[in-house]
Amino acid sequence: MSRRRFLGLAGVGSALALLGACDGTEEGTGMDPDTTHAAGACQEGAVAARTDPGGSDGGGASRTGVDPSVVAPGALAVSPDGTQLAAAAATGTTLWSTAGGSVSARFENALTGALAWHPGGSLLAVGGSEHIELTTPEGEVRWTLTGHGEPLPDSGRRRLQDLAFSADGELLASLGADGTVRLWRGIGEAGCTPGEVLDTTALRPLSIALSPDGRTLAVCGAEGAPQLWDVEESTLSSEVDGVEFAPRAVAYASDGTLLIGSGIPDTSTAGSPERARLYALGTDGTLERGPDPEGLDVSSIAVDPEGTRIAVVGRSERRVMIWDRGTGDREDLPDAPGSLGRLAWSPDGTTLHGVSPSHGVVSIDGTAWTAFDLP
Amino acid sequence: MDPDEVRAVAERMRSARHLLAARHSSLQGRVLGTSETWRGPDADGFRETWSSAVGPQWTRALERLGQLAETAELDAEEQDAASEPEGGTGHDAAGDGTASVRMLDGDAGDVPLDPEVQAAWREMTPEQKKAVLQEMVDREFERYGMEPVDISFFYEEPDEDGMVTYGSWSNGRGELRMNEYMLYSPDLALTTVHEVRHAAQHEFVEQTEGGMWDWLPWVDGPEADYERIEEEHGITREEIEAWRENSEPGNYISPEDDYEGYRAQPVEVDAREREDEFAGDLTLEDLQQYQRDAGVPVSEEP
């Protein structure tokens, strides 16, 4: 494994303007001074229109049909106590009991964007096309967060891409299909305050992660080095140098190590194929290259609660690689029954869950994959 | 007609579609889940019947419900427009130039892939699937005597109504695009023949355009081209003329504008009929040959 120094770029730029307001609305500008982002709002109840922002660009003759996927590949969250799991079916958010794999609730909200469970267990953040609903596990929409805009052109993304709560549960970071990251502060019974808008559009971002201490937000995308933002100041504090190929997924381990997965470059050919990459950025700034995962593009990284076992899967791949950072060993799990999207460990670290568009929610306890009831 | 009432009906159709989709998923889970507890030929046959016959029909019913809801909403809009006083939109069903397009069988595209082919598809990595898709495209272009093109892969998530673009063909750019998002689905293989068929439709329409030198006694006119195409490919003059009319500016109906109309127009029905033919013919052995030709390891010999 090679080791590279992480080149800190403290003070590379300022984030965005952002003033907290008590009336629940906020506006900020991006790093580009000409950029203006819509005001965010945190409103009580289910208030956002659940409409499609627009169809595909069409153009020529196309083959269009009903998406036959069982669950959306980008939405998966496990409750903090590990008893429940949430994913997104065609009808919307669905909850399962992890004990028996049976469906315990269907919200029928038609929202299929990213999901995140509040560390307190009492709220589930559910992503839609442009808005987020903070919902109780019983399905009551307590707050609706609006502000994200229409998808970036030609991105193919149509819904909230990623959501992350801070460990204390007071902050929610959301990555929209519009390419921006929004911070929502003071999350609690009284709602929340729309915070800063981090203009990360130039990065074409795909994934975000909050550090365990909640002070750093990692953002990665296909068009640049992974960025590390100071959450308190809402400023871009540094970029991670040394990651080969386009970064596509980030995740923090409990010790503050940042895992970064990348995809292959366009120059890769059948005759000269490249593989995806996995890196670990230590808190001392050292960038270590891990084993190369299966597949062309890393789509999901899940770190177990101990911070040692790193599960990585490539986009539309069935094979999950487990990298044990303690021993340095690499293990490939048995192939899942279908291609996988997002991964998540159970809080006790004994089970790895995944979502498969063709097979629904699947889990492995180290020996064999089992499928939950379909939604 | 009361447009608001029609819209309410459309909304109920959409709700019913969501409910049916949920029930379908639930039942499918139970059917596929029986593999752990019910084994043997009968069990395999039961699950295969589900996968090859029942499941696709259900999916089709879901599509139809969505189409009907859309049609109802369009009718309500047209009623609104017709009811407007002078100075209204004046738009009617034929006003966009699409009404003259002959509507054909909207049910084409129903033939499912062999369950063994579906299973073998799921075994492949995304990289291998892409290689096999390219092989299928190459072979399909050769079938029409055309030069193959490389597939341009793109990524596009489904919209909120659950509709997704599998692929597209651009006549102007000569570009065949396929959606990486759908790589998990064996149905993406059908998109290869569907989109190449569009390319062939365009080619045959062009080949039968009249030329400025057709009057010369030693130059074959369109008549000869029609005859040759029918002889070589079994495609009639009537079919080509329907495609030509469908391809006139303003006549192609995009799925975003009118999904039912999109499915029913001649070029789409014809492309889905080619899908049906391909799906019905494709055996596991055929897929394995595509794999070998594409340099993809074949896990299980027939």
XYZ file of C-alpha atoms in Angstrom, chain B residues 48-265:
218
model
C -40.272 -19.347 -13.562
C -43.913 -18.904 -14.465
C -44.061 -15.974 -12.110
C -40.942 -14.395 -13.552
C -41.728 -15.033 -17.195
C -45.480 -14.625 -17.343
C -47.255 -13.265 -14.292
C -44.749 -10.664 -13.168
C -44.360 -8.970 -16.577
C -48.123 -8.849 -17.063
C -48.438 -7.139 -13.739
C -45.789 -4.655 -14.736
C -47.685 -4.056 -17.949
C -50.876 -3.434 -16.014
C -49.039 -0.849 -13.933
C -47.839 0.835 -17.103
C -51.363 0.847 -18.488
C -52.771 2.431 -15.364
C -50.176 5.179 -15.634
C -51.018 5.676 -19.302
C -54.732 5.846 -18.640
C -54.229 8.381 -15.892
C -52.127 10.472 -18.219
C -54.693 10.240 -20.998
C -57.450 11.271 -18.639
C -55.468 14.294 -17.551
C -54.718 15.265 -21.142
C -58.385 14.970 -22.011
C -59.241 17.166 -19.061
C -56.727 19.742 -20.263
C -58.162 19.638 -23.753
C -61.643 20.068 -22.353
C -60.439 23.088 -20.415
C -58.935 24.530 -23.564
C -62.048 23.847 -25.622
C -64.215 25.473 -22.978
C -62.161 28.633 -22.952
C -63.795 31.678 -24.491
C -62.453 33.188 -27.715
C -58.769 33.785 -27.467
C -58.202 30.429 -25.753
C -55.504 28.079 -26.852
C -57.513 26.653 -29.700
C -55.516 23.457 -29.317
C -57.165 20.218 -30.270
C -56.096 16.630 -30.523
C -54.957 17.048 -34.100
C -53.433 20.446 -33.649
C -49.910 19.265 -32.952
C -49.644 17.300 -36.156
C -49.675 13.952 -34.453
C -53.229 12.892 -35.192
C -52.411 11.866 -38.720
C -49.937 9.284 -37.455
C -51.421 5.833 -37.690
C -51.704 4.185 -34.285
C -50.808 0.530 -34.113
C -50.655 -2.240 -31.571
C -49.807 -0.787 -28.191
C -49.295 -4.166 -26.586
C -46.036 -5.001 -28.346
C -43.113 -5.338 -25.992
C -44.674 -7.901 -23.689
C -42.526 -10.940 -24.357
C -40.283 -11.640 -21.362
C -36.761 -12.966 -21.534
C -36.133 -16.601 -20.704
C -35.646 -16.943 -16.912
C -32.290 -18.645 -17.532
C -31.183 -15.673 -19.584
C -32.320 -13.335 -16.823
C -30.389 -15.310 -14.229
C -27.259 -15.367 -16.378
C -27.539 -11.633 -16.894
C -27.546 -11.028 -13.164
C -24.396 -13.103 -12.803
C -22.359 -10.684 -14.889
C -20.474 -7.656 -13.642
C -21.440 -4.239 -15.002
C -18.318 -4.261 -17.147
C -19.285 -7.617 -18.647
C -22.863 -6.512 -19.207
C -21.633 -3.494 -21.152
C -19.449 -5.697 -23.328
C -22.352 -8.046 -24.064
C -24.654 -5.131 -24.859
C -22.109 -3.812 -27.343
C -21.880 -7.255 -28.937
C -25.655 -7.360 -29.279
C -25.661 -3.898 -30.849
C -22.922 -4.848 -33.294
C -24.757 -7.983 -34.325
C -28.027 -6.130 -34.727
C -26.515 -3.452 -36.955
C -24.972 -6.174 -39.101
C -28.400 -7.725 -39.465
C -29.531 -4.580 -41.289
C -26.306 -4.230 -43.246
C -25.342 -1.149 -41.294
C -22.091 -0.032 -39.709
C -22.182 -0.607 -35.923
C -21.777 2.296 -33.513
C -20.367 2.325 -30.000
C -22.868 2.602 -27.190
C -22.715 5.859 -25.246
C -23.609 5.075 -21.668
C -25.275 7.694 -19.531
C -26.728 7.763 -16.036
C -30.259 8.880 -15.353
C -32.424 8.073 -12.369
C -36.153 7.356 -12.770
C -38.520 10.264 -12.381
C -40.953 10.545 -9.509
C -43.597 8.637 -11.425
C -41.217 5.719 -11.671
C -40.629 6.143 -15.388
C -37.123 5.617 -16.641
C -35.387 5.951 -19.997
C -33.626 2.730 -20.908
C -31.951 4.118 -23.997
C -32.321 6.288 -27.052
C -31.279 6.626 -30.668
C -30.494 9.972 -32.272
C -30.897 10.097 -36.039
C -29.022 13.355 -36.326
C -26.008 12.346 -34.279
C -26.132 8.657 -35.095
C -25.764 8.064 -31.371
C -27.071 5.093 -29.416
C -27.330 5.805 -25.692
C -28.070 3.380 -22.879
C -28.792 4.125 -19.233
C -26.267 2.669 -16.791
C -28.844 2.974 -14.051
C -30.692 0.052 -15.634
C -27.710 -2.293 -15.862
C -29.200 -4.388 -13.071
C -32.193 -5.244 -15.268
C -31.966 -7.956 -17.956
C -34.500 -5.915 -19.922
C -31.694 -3.562 -20.842
C -30.641 -6.219 -23.356
C -33.903 -5.609 -25.216
C -32.992 -1.962 -25.521
C -30.161 -2.887 -27.873
C -32.469 -4.277 -30.551
C -35.066 -1.590 -29.875
C -32.689 1.292 -30.473
C -30.899 -0.322 -33.414
C -34.311 -0.864 -34.948
C -34.852 2.883 -34.744
C -31.539 3.338 -36.522
C -32.666 0.880 -39.205
C -36.023 2.604 -39.572
C -34.202 5.860 -40.247
C -31.833 4.148 -42.666
C -34.639 2.570 -44.674
C -36.594 5.809 -44.772
C -33.516 7.541 -46.155
C -32.801 4.782 -48.662
C -36.276 5.154 -50.124
C -36.210 8.935 -50.408
C -36.517 9.985 -54.022
C -33.304 11.294 -55.595
C -32.686 13.981 -58.162
C -31.271 11.456 -60.659
C -34.110 8.959 -60.403
C -35.367 9.961 -63.874
C -32.258 8.525 -65.482
C -32.990 5.124 -66.966
C -29.927 3.499 -65.396
C -30.597 4.789 -61.844
C -32.809 2.730 -59.564
C -35.632 4.758 -58.090
C -37.357 4.308 -54.749
C -39.493 1.517 -56.175
C -36.455 -0.687 -56.538
C -35.287 0.223 -53.035
C -38.636 -0.688 -51.515
C -38.531 -4.025 -53.286
C -34.957 -4.718 -52.219
C -35.628 -3.855 -48.568
C -38.710 -6.054 -48.479
C -36.792 -8.882 -50.059
C -33.782 -8.559 -47.771
C -35.449 -7.584 -44.514
C -39.146 -8.367 -44.861
C -40.085 -4.742 -44.321
C -42.923 -3.487 -46.489
C -43.339 -0.204 -48.252
C -46.335 0.554 -46.052
C -44.245 0.152 -42.941
C -41.524 2.440 -44.246
C -44.056 5.047 -45.273
C -45.609 4.944 -41.811
C -42.153 5.461 -40.293
C -41.483 8.305 -42.708
C -44.666 10.067 -41.689
C -43.965 9.389 -38.029
C -40.505 10.892 -38.442
C -41.671 14.113 -40.025
C -40.901 17.161 -37.899
C -43.413 17.450 -35.093
C -44.836 13.972 -35.560
C -42.697 11.960 -33.154
C -44.452 11.843 -29.786
C -42.038 11.915 -26.875
C -42.927 9.922 -23.741
C -42.783 13.078 -21.656
C -45.519 14.667 -23.752
C -47.912 11.745 -24.079
C -46.838 8.323 -22.879
C -49.722 6.429 -24.445
C -49.272 8.203 -27.745
C -45.554 7.562 -27.555
C -46.079 3.840 -27.183
C -48.682 3.643 -29.921
C -46.824 5.441 -32.729
